[in-house]
Amino acid sequence: MSTDLTQPAAIEASGLAPLIDGHNDLAWAARETRAYSVAGLDGDMTGTFHTDIARLRRGAVGGQFWSVYSPSDIPAAEAVTYTLEQIDCVHRLIERYPDDFAYAWSGDDVRRAWREGRIASLLGAEGGHSIDGSLAVLRELARLGVRYMTLTHNDNTPWADSATDEPVHGGLTDFGREVVAEMNRLGMLVDLSHVAATTMHDALDVSTAPVIFSHSSCRAVTDHPRNVPDDVLERLPANGGVIMIAYVPFFVSQDVADWSTGDRSSPIPASTVDDVVAHIEHARDVAGVDHIGIGSDYDGVDVFPDRMGDVTGHAVVLDRLAERGWSSGDLAKLMGDNLLRVLDATAGS
């Protein structure tokens, strides 16, 4: 199936590397609207989900981190159950459409699936509350195929501060450092989206493996607590990590961020692909082209920039970057080569 790409550099890049999206909340959306049903994704799910197989193909997606998420304001033991249910949902998705999806853990798994014309499917747990303070649960999530874990969601955990909660720990506690060390040993990526800047720095101090931000943008461009400060971006080259830029209007547009914390009686301001591009290019300028990626957050929020309202929006971003003079090689790094390097470097012991 052909993509929606139109620019020669973007089309060429799509033959050099798979586009690996760091964060898609389809499993949660399926829980909320369809009792975890994965039926119908081989048809047109417009109006139900931002995601279906045909639109993933049109968006040039070659690898997808499927988020397995639970709210952070429920009892932690319930969060474990929510997370296990969503792991099951993703596994059933892969099993139902074997011609289109292939489970992946390693960089080689992703490359193999892409060569076969399938979308490599990886799992990422959103929120450290999902382990209920247990390294044993963490290890079981890894055994079930979870490749990254976001250390917090919107609320602090007993061992790490969140970006959107009142600070309690000043970053990571001693147990939080143990979590990072165990994730390094297991080959699970330490995901620093959602965490406080102090937690980001503590994790970078502790981690012996590259970290990721699965769906964050740049605070210097849009002043939102979910975004990453420049002093953290500057540390990514030494760590080897990758920031995967989110498409969420609240993160990429200052007008939308201001609207979200002010008077919401007026319509939400418009945002565009150029807002997303500004964050990608800022991250490139500060961290370097070898440390950037894409993490959309489709099916995780209701609104996206104009012309980017579903997973075909990836093609809009890549075409716009090509129009701005990005080479096919640099686009391939953004799309997937950088993340593949991280996957190769974090195979675990």
Tab-separated table of C-alpha atoms in Angstrom:
chain	number	residue	atom	x	y	z
A	1	MET	CA	0.000	0.000	0.000
A	2	SER	CA	1.399	3.401	-0.937
A	3	THR	CA	2.022	6.195	1.534
A	4	ASP	CA	0.767	9.786	1.546
A	5	LEU	CA	4.348	11.068	1.189
A	6	THR	CA	4.884	13.464	-1.720
A	7	GLN	CA	8.351	14.991	-1.256
A	8	PRO	CA	11.266	13.139	-2.887
A	9	ALA	CA	13.521	13.283	0.195
A	10	ALA	CA	10.735	11.936	2.408
A	11	ILE	CA	9.907	9.151	-0.048
A	12	GLU	CA	13.590	8.212	-0.256
A	13	ALA	CA	13.893	8.241	3.553
A	14	SER	CA	10.948	5.853	3.838
A	15	GLY	CA	13.034	3.321	1.942
A	16	LEU	CA	16.041	3.813	4.223
A	17	ALA	CA	14.466	3.343	7.662
A	18	PRO	CA	11.143	2.404	9.240
A	19	LEU	CA	9.219	5.220	10.834
A	20	ILE	CA	9.022	4.134	14.488
A	21	ASP	CA	6.385	6.021	16.482
A	22	GLY	CA	7.218	6.091	20.186
A	23	HIS	CA	3.706	6.262	21.581
A	24	ASN	CA	0.194	5.278	20.479
A	25	ASP	CA	-2.655	4.759	22.970
A	26	LEU	CA	-4.863	2.525	20.814
A	27	ALA	CA	-5.082	-0.141	23.541
A	28	TRP	CA	-6.467	2.401	26.025
A	29	ALA	CA	-8.872	3.790	23.438
A	30	ALA	CA	-10.051	0.239	22.750
A	31	ARG	CA	-10.650	-0.252	26.474
A	32	GLU	CA	-12.616	2.967	26.776
A	33	THR	CA	-14.823	2.551	23.717
A	34	ARG	CA	-14.934	-1.107	22.631
A	35	ALA	CA	-14.228	-3.361	25.642
A	36	TYR	CA	-10.750	-4.066	24.258
A	37	SER	CA	-12.012	-5.318	20.907
A	38	VAL	CA	-9.360	-5.285	18.164
A	39	ALA	CA	-11.861	-6.182	15.445
A	40	GLY	CA	-12.206	-3.961	12.408
A	41	LEU	CA	-8.730	-2.452	12.283
A	42	ASP	CA	-8.355	-3.858	8.776
A	43	GLY	CA	-11.213	-1.529	7.794
A	44	ASP	CA	-11.815	2.203	8.126
A	45	MET	CA	-11.946	3.166	11.818
A	46	THR	CA	-12.176	6.901	11.166
A	47	GLY	CA	-14.375	8.449	13.830
A	48	THR	CA	-13.572	5.681	16.309
A	49	PHE	CA	-9.773	5.658	16.494
A	50	HIS	CA	-6.950	7.744	15.090
A	51	THR	CA	-5.435	4.431	14.029
A	52	ASP	CA	-6.193	1.602	11.637
A	53	ILE	CA	-4.016	-0.521	9.381
A	54	ALA	CA	-4.663	1.366	6.152
A	55	ARG	CA	-3.933	4.734	7.736
A	56	LEU	CA	-0.772	3.416	9.423
A	57	ARG	CA	0.409	2.391	5.955
A	58	ARG	CA	-0.474	5.771	4.491
A	59	GLY	CA	1.450	7.440	7.323
A	60	ALA	CA	4.542	5.348	6.459
A	61	VAL	CA	4.623	3.726	9.900
A	62	GLY	CA	7.026	0.779	10.021
A	63	GLY	CA	7.278	0.372	13.785
A	64	GLN	CA	4.896	1.249	16.591
A	65	PHE	CA	5.314	1.390	20.349
A	66	TRP	CA	1.847	0.525	21.636
A	67	SER	CA	1.303	2.127	25.032
A	68	VAL	CA	-0.017	-0.126	27.807
A	69	TYR	CA	-1.391	2.398	30.257
A	70	SER	CA	-3.293	2.742	33.489
A	71	PRO	CA	-4.384	5.937	35.248
A	72	SER	CA	-1.965	7.031	37.929
A	73	ASP	CA	-4.684	8.041	40.398
A	74	ILE	CA	-6.027	4.522	41.028
A	75	PRO	CA	-4.704	1.974	43.548
A	76	ALA	CA	-1.406	0.602	42.295
A	77	ALA	CA	-2.588	-3.028	42.428
A	78	GLU	CA	-5.447	-2.103	40.074
A	79	ALA	CA	-2.934	-0.365	37.815
A	80	VAL	CA	-1.080	-3.664	37.439
A	81	THR	CA	-4.318	-5.292	36.237
A	82	TYR	CA	-5.073	-2.488	33.771
A	83	THR	CA	-1.561	-2.824	32.355
A	84	LEU	CA	-1.796	-6.597	31.998
A	85	GLU	CA	-5.138	-6.230	30.210
A	86	GLN	CA	-3.604	-3.866	27.700
A	87	ILE	CA	-0.586	-6.095	27.138
A	88	ASP	CA	-3.117	-8.789	26.292
A	89	CYS	CA	-4.919	-6.376	23.951
A	90	VAL	CA	-1.730	-5.647	22.003
A	91	HIS	CA	-0.806	-9.323	21.773
A	92	ARG	CA	-4.298	-10.084	20.445
A	93	LEU	CA	-3.943	-7.247	17.938
A	94	ILE	CA	-0.720	-8.762	16.604
A	95	GLU	CA	-2.206	-12.252	16.502
A	96	ARG	CA	-5.383	-11.128	14.697
A	97	TYR	CA	-3.499	-9.371	11.884
A	98	PRO	CA	-0.307	-11.395	11.355
A	99	ASP	CA	0.159	-10.129	7.808
A	100	ASP	CA	0.297	-6.546	9.070
A	101	PHE	CA	1.868	-6.661	12.550
A	102	ALA	CA	4.838	-8.498	14.073
A	103	TYR	CA	5.880	-8.478	17.715
A	104	ALA	CA	9.300	-6.878	18.248
A	105	TRP	CA	11.750	-6.393	21.090
A	106	SER	CA	15.132	-5.888	19.429
A	107	GLY	CA	16.327	-3.644	16.664
A	108	ASP	CA	16.785	-6.733	14.510
A	109	ASP	CA	13.146	-7.713	15.162
A	110	VAL	CA	12.058	-4.296	13.888
A	111	ARG	CA	14.247	-4.529	10.799
A	112	ARG	CA	13.004	-8.038	10.030
A	113	ALA	CA	9.345	-7.031	10.298
A	114	TRP	CA	9.931	-3.988	8.122
A	115	ARG	CA	11.663	-6.037	5.426
A	116	GLU	CA	8.657	-8.376	5.470
A	117	GLY	CA	6.271	-5.475	4.953
A	118	ARG	CA	4.842	-5.718	8.466
A	119	ILE	CA	4.601	-3.075	11.187
A	120	ALA	CA	6.945	-3.938	14.046
A	121	SER	CA	4.950	-3.797	17.271
A	122	LEU	CA	6.642	-2.994	20.567
A	123	LEU	CA	5.062	-2.445	23.979
A	124	GLY	CA	5.686	0.480	26.310
A	125	ALA	CA	4.252	0.755	29.826
A	126	GLU	CA	3.121	4.275	30.644
A	127	GLY	CA	3.749	4.973	34.303
A	128	GLY	CA	5.911	3.415	36.997
A	129	HIS	CA	2.872	3.073	39.259
A	130	SER	CA	2.081	0.024	37.104
A	131	ILE	CA	4.690	-2.068	38.936
A	132	ASP	CA	3.153	-1.367	42.380
A	133	GLY	CA	6.607	-0.784	43.880
A	134	SER	CA	7.779	-4.299	42.955
A	135	LEU	CA	10.881	-5.166	40.967
A	136	ALA	CA	9.350	-8.621	40.498
A	137	VAL	CA	6.385	-7.071	38.662
A	138	LEU	CA	8.844	-5.059	36.575
A	139	ARG	CA	10.613	-8.259	35.592
A	140	GLU	CA	7.320	-9.905	34.676
A	141	LEU	CA	6.393	-6.973	32.433
A	142	ALA	CA	9.709	-7.441	30.661
A	143	ARG	CA	8.983	-11.161	30.237
A	144	LEU	CA	5.633	-10.233	28.680
A	145	GLY	CA	7.439	-8.111	26.122
A	146	VAL	CA	7.263	-4.599	27.554
A	147	ARG	CA	10.239	-2.751	26.055
A	148	TYR	CA	10.030	0.605	27.865
A	149	MET	CA	8.474	2.002	31.012
A	150	THR	CA	7.721	5.647	31.679
A	151	LEU	CA	8.929	6.234	35.242
A	152	THR	CA	5.825	8.258	36.172
A	153	HIS	CA	2.592	9.384	34.622
A	154	ASN	CA	0.766	12.536	35.768
A	155	ASP	CA	1.221	11.797	39.488
A	156	ASN	CA	4.313	11.082	41.537
A	157	THR	CA	5.109	7.492	42.354
A	158	PRO	CA	6.482	6.621	45.805
A	159	TRP	CA	9.911	6.650	44.172
A	160	ALA	CA	9.915	9.331	41.441
A	161	ASP	CA	8.600	12.858	40.899
A	162	SER	CA	6.255	13.604	38.009
A	163	ALA	CA	6.354	16.748	35.879
A	164	THR	CA	2.707	17.514	36.679
A	165	ASP	CA	2.584	16.879	40.424
A	166	GLU	CA	4.014	18.712	43.429
A	167	PRO	CA	7.609	17.555	43.969
A	168	VAL	CA	8.121	15.230	46.918
A	169	HIS	CA	11.361	13.342	46.357
A	170	GLY	CA	13.546	15.855	44.555
A	171	GLY	CA	13.837	13.416	41.625
A	172	LEU	CA	14.440	9.699	42.195
A	173	THR	CA	14.570	7.968	45.561
A	174	ASP	CA	17.054	5.197	46.281
A	175	PHE	CA	14.414	2.690	45.179
A	176	GLY	CA	13.868	4.708	42.019
A	177	ARG	CA	17.550	4.333	41.250
A	178	GLU	CA	17.169	0.584	41.766
A	179	VAL	CA	14.308	0.577	39.261
A	180	VAL	CA	16.485	2.298	36.666
A	181	ALA	CA	19.356	-0.119	37.290
A	182	GLU	CA	17.058	-3.131	36.962
A	183	MET	CA	15.556	-1.758	33.754
A	184	ASN	CA	19.080	-1.372	32.380
A	185	ARG	CA	19.812	-4.991	33.279
A	186	LEU	CA	16.578	-6.232	31.700
A	187	GLY	CA	17.054	-4.257	28.511
A	188	MET	CA	13.953	-2.134	29.191
A	189	LEU	CA	14.263	1.423	27.972
A	190	VAL	CA	14.042	4.075	30.688
A	191	ASP	CA	11.363	6.463	29.396
A	192	LEU	CA	11.557	9.979	30.830
A	193	SER	CA	8.371	11.427	29.346
A	194	HIS	CA	6.038	12.662	32.097
A	195	VAL	CA	8.776	12.928	34.748
A	196	ALA	CA	10.017	16.060	36.513
A	197	ALA	CA	13.242	17.641	35.290
A	198	THR	CA	14.912	16.579	38.542
A	199	THR	CA	13.913	12.984	37.806
A	200	MET	CA	15.267	13.326	34.273
A	201	HIS	CA	18.638	14.417	35.605
A	202	ASP	CA	18.731	11.721	38.285
A	203	ALA	CA	17.892	9.018	35.737
A	204	LEU	CA	20.590	10.286	33.380
A	205	ASP	CA	23.050	10.197	36.293
A	206	VAL	CA	22.180	6.577	37.061
A	207	SER	CA	21.375	4.935	33.727
A	208	THR	CA	24.150	2.964	32.061
A	209	ALA	CA	22.067	2.685	28.876
A	210	PRO	CA	20.497	5.230	26.518
A	211	VAL	CA	17.179	6.672	27.712
A	212	ILE	CA	14.234	7.815	25.637
A	213	PHE	CA	11.442	10.340	25.863
A	214	SER	CA	8.662	8.399	24.142
A	215	HIS	CA	6.347	11.393	23.648
A	216	SER	CA	7.643	14.793	24.742
A	217	SER	CA	8.550	18.096	23.131
A	218	CYS	CA	10.861	21.033	23.950
A	219	ARG	CA	10.263	23.419	26.852
A	220	ALA	CA	12.296	26.221	25.266
A	221	VAL	CA	9.765	26.314	22.415
A	222	THR	CA	6.578	25.709	24.431
A	223	ASP	CA	6.688	26.318	28.174
A	224	HIS	CA	4.771	23.265	29.379
A	225	PRO	CA	5.878	21.028	32.272
A	226	ARG	CA	5.579	17.924	30.071
A	227	ASN	CA	8.303	19.248	27.798
A	228	VAL	CA	12.045	18.736	28.141
A	229	PRO	CA	14.374	21.579	29.220
A	230	ASP	CA	17.461	22.358	27.176
A	231	ASP	CA	19.841	21.396	29.989
A	232	VAL	CA	18.417	17.869	29.749
A	233	LEU	CA	18.506	17.800	25.941
A	234	GLU	CA	22.160	18.796	26.118
A	235	ARG	CA	22.907	15.599	28.067
A	236	LEU	CA	21.434	13.221	25.479
A	237	PRO	CA	24.539	12.937	23.279
A	238	ALA	CA	26.673	11.680	26.179
A	239	ASN	CA	23.949	9.230	27.178
A	240	GLY	CA	23.108	8.151	23.630
A	241	GLY	CA	19.390	8.705	24.182
A	242	VAL	CA	16.570	9.981	21.961
A	243	ILE	CA	13.746	12.481	22.421
A	244	MET	CA	10.701	11.447	20.386
A	245	ILE	CA	8.729	14.598	19.642
A	246	ALA	CA	5.014	14.510	20.452
A	247	TYR	CA	2.331	16.027	18.237
A	248	VAL	CA	0.069	17.100	21.135
A	249	PRO	CA	-1.059	20.737	20.622
A	250	PHE	CA	-0.745	21.482	24.352
A	251	PHE	CA	2.964	20.612	24.085
A	252	VAL	CA	3.845	22.128	20.707
A	253	SER	CA	1.868	25.400	20.653
A	254	GLN	CA	2.312	28.086	23.294
A	255	ASP	CA	-1.111	29.519	22.418
A	256	VAL	CA	-2.747	26.155	23.109
A	257	ALA	CA	-0.706	25.624	26.295
A	258	ASP	CA	-1.803	29.043	27.571
A	259	TRP	CA	-5.430	28.336	26.627
A	260	SER	CA	-5.327	25.049	28.547
A	261	THR	CA	-4.426	26.789	31.814
A	262	GLY	CA	-6.622	29.852	31.304
A	263	ASP	CA	-10.160	30.681	30.210
A	264	ARG	CA	-11.369	27.744	28.130
A	265	SER	CA	-14.638	29.430	27.147
A	266	SER	CA	-13.102	30.422	23.817
A	267	PRO	CA	-12.370	27.791	21.143
A	268	ILE	CA	-9.035	26.030	21.369
A	269	PRO	CA	-6.448	27.878	19.265
A	270	ALA	CA	-5.335	26.277	16.035
A	271	SER	CA	-2.005	24.498	15.776
A	272	THR	CA	-0.189	23.344	12.655
A	273	VAL	CA	2.535	21.045	11.422
A	274	ASP	CA	4.927	23.988	11.671
A	275	ASP	CA	4.480	23.924	15.463
A	276	VAL	CA	5.628	20.288	15.467
A	277	VAL	CA	8.497	21.091	13.104
A	278	ALA	CA	9.708	23.862	15.415
A	279	HIS	CA	10.158	21.312	18.212
A	280	ILE	CA	11.858	18.740	15.988
A	281	GLU	CA	14.309	21.322	14.713
A	282	HIS	CA	14.975	22.745	18.175
A	283	ALA	CA	15.716	19.268	19.524
A	284	ARG	CA	18.018	18.680	16.540
A	285	ASP	CA	19.824	21.962	17.181
A	286	VAL	CA	20.337	21.301	20.909
A	287	ALA	CA	20.733	17.511	21.177
A	288	GLY	CA	21.864	16.756	17.634
A	289	VAL	CA	20.298	14.965	14.687
A	290	ASP	CA	21.372	11.593	16.116
A	291	HIS	CA	19.152	12.036	19.185
A	292	ILE	CA	15.690	12.827	17.837
A	293	GLY	CA	12.650	10.755	16.925
A	294	ILE	CA	8.842	10.861	16.709
A	295	GLY	CA	6.322	9.967	19.451
A	296	SER	CA	2.899	11.101	18.316
A	297	ASP	CA	0.478	10.222	21.180
A	298	TYR	CA	-2.275	9.295	18.707
A	299	ASP	CA	-5.398	7.900	20.387
A	300	GLY	CA	-4.130	9.444	23.618
A	301	VAL	CA	-5.569	12.958	23.228
A	302	ASP	CA	-8.562	14.295	21.318
A	303	VAL	CA	-7.026	17.093	19.245
A	304	PHE	CA	-4.012	17.313	16.969
A	305	PRO	CA	-2.603	19.992	14.688
A	306	ASP	CA	-4.432	20.830	11.465
A	307	ARG	CA	-4.171	18.065	8.824
A	308	MET	CA	-2.625	15.785	11.455
A	309	GLY	CA	-5.763	14.367	13.036
A	310	ASP	CA	-4.808	10.714	12.614
A	311	VAL	CA	-1.773	8.519	11.964
A	312	THR	CA	-1.519	9.748	8.378
A	313	GLY	CA	-0.191	12.944	9.984
A	314	HIS	CA	3.266	11.390	10.070
A	315	ALA	CA	3.478	11.888	6.317
A	316	VAL	CA	2.527	15.558	6.758
A	317	VAL	CA	5.449	16.062	9.160
A	318	LEU	CA	7.989	14.269	6.985
A	319	ASP	CA	6.926	16.137	3.848
A	320	ARG	CA	7.152	19.478	5.661
A	321	LEU	CA	10.652	18.710	6.908
A	322	ALA	CA	11.695	17.695	3.395
A	323	GLU	CA	10.309	20.986	2.086
A	324	ARG	CA	12.531	22.737	4.617
A	325	GLY	CA	15.608	21.070	3.202
A	326	TRP	CA	16.076	18.002	5.373
A	327	SER	CA	18.076	15.333	3.589
A	328	SER	CA	16.774	11.803	3.221
A	329	GLY	CA	19.594	10.611	5.513
A	330	ASP	CA	18.647	12.997	8.318
A	331	LEU	CA	14.958	12.171	7.880
A	332	ALA	CA	15.822	8.469	8.160
A	333	LYS	CA	17.607	9.168	11.456
A	334	LEU	CA	14.533	10.973	12.803
A	335	MET	CA	12.155	8.305	11.527
A	336	GLY	CA	13.824	5.274	12.995
A	337	ASP	CA	17.563	4.905	12.652
A	338	ASN	CA	18.232	6.728	15.935
A	339	LEU	CA	15.771	4.586	17.852
A	340	LEU	CA	17.113	1.421	16.223
A	341	ARG	CA	20.562	2.360	17.547
A	342	VAL	CA	19.084	2.645	21.038
A	343	LEU	CA	17.336	-0.718	20.706
A	344	ASP	CA	20.596	-2.296	19.543
A	345	ALA	CA	22.429	-0.826	22.541
A	346	THR	CA	19.923	-2.027	25.134
A	347	ALA	CA	19.554	-5.741	24.547
A	348	GLY	CA	19.823	-6.527	28.281
A	349	SER	CA	21.838	-9.133	30.106
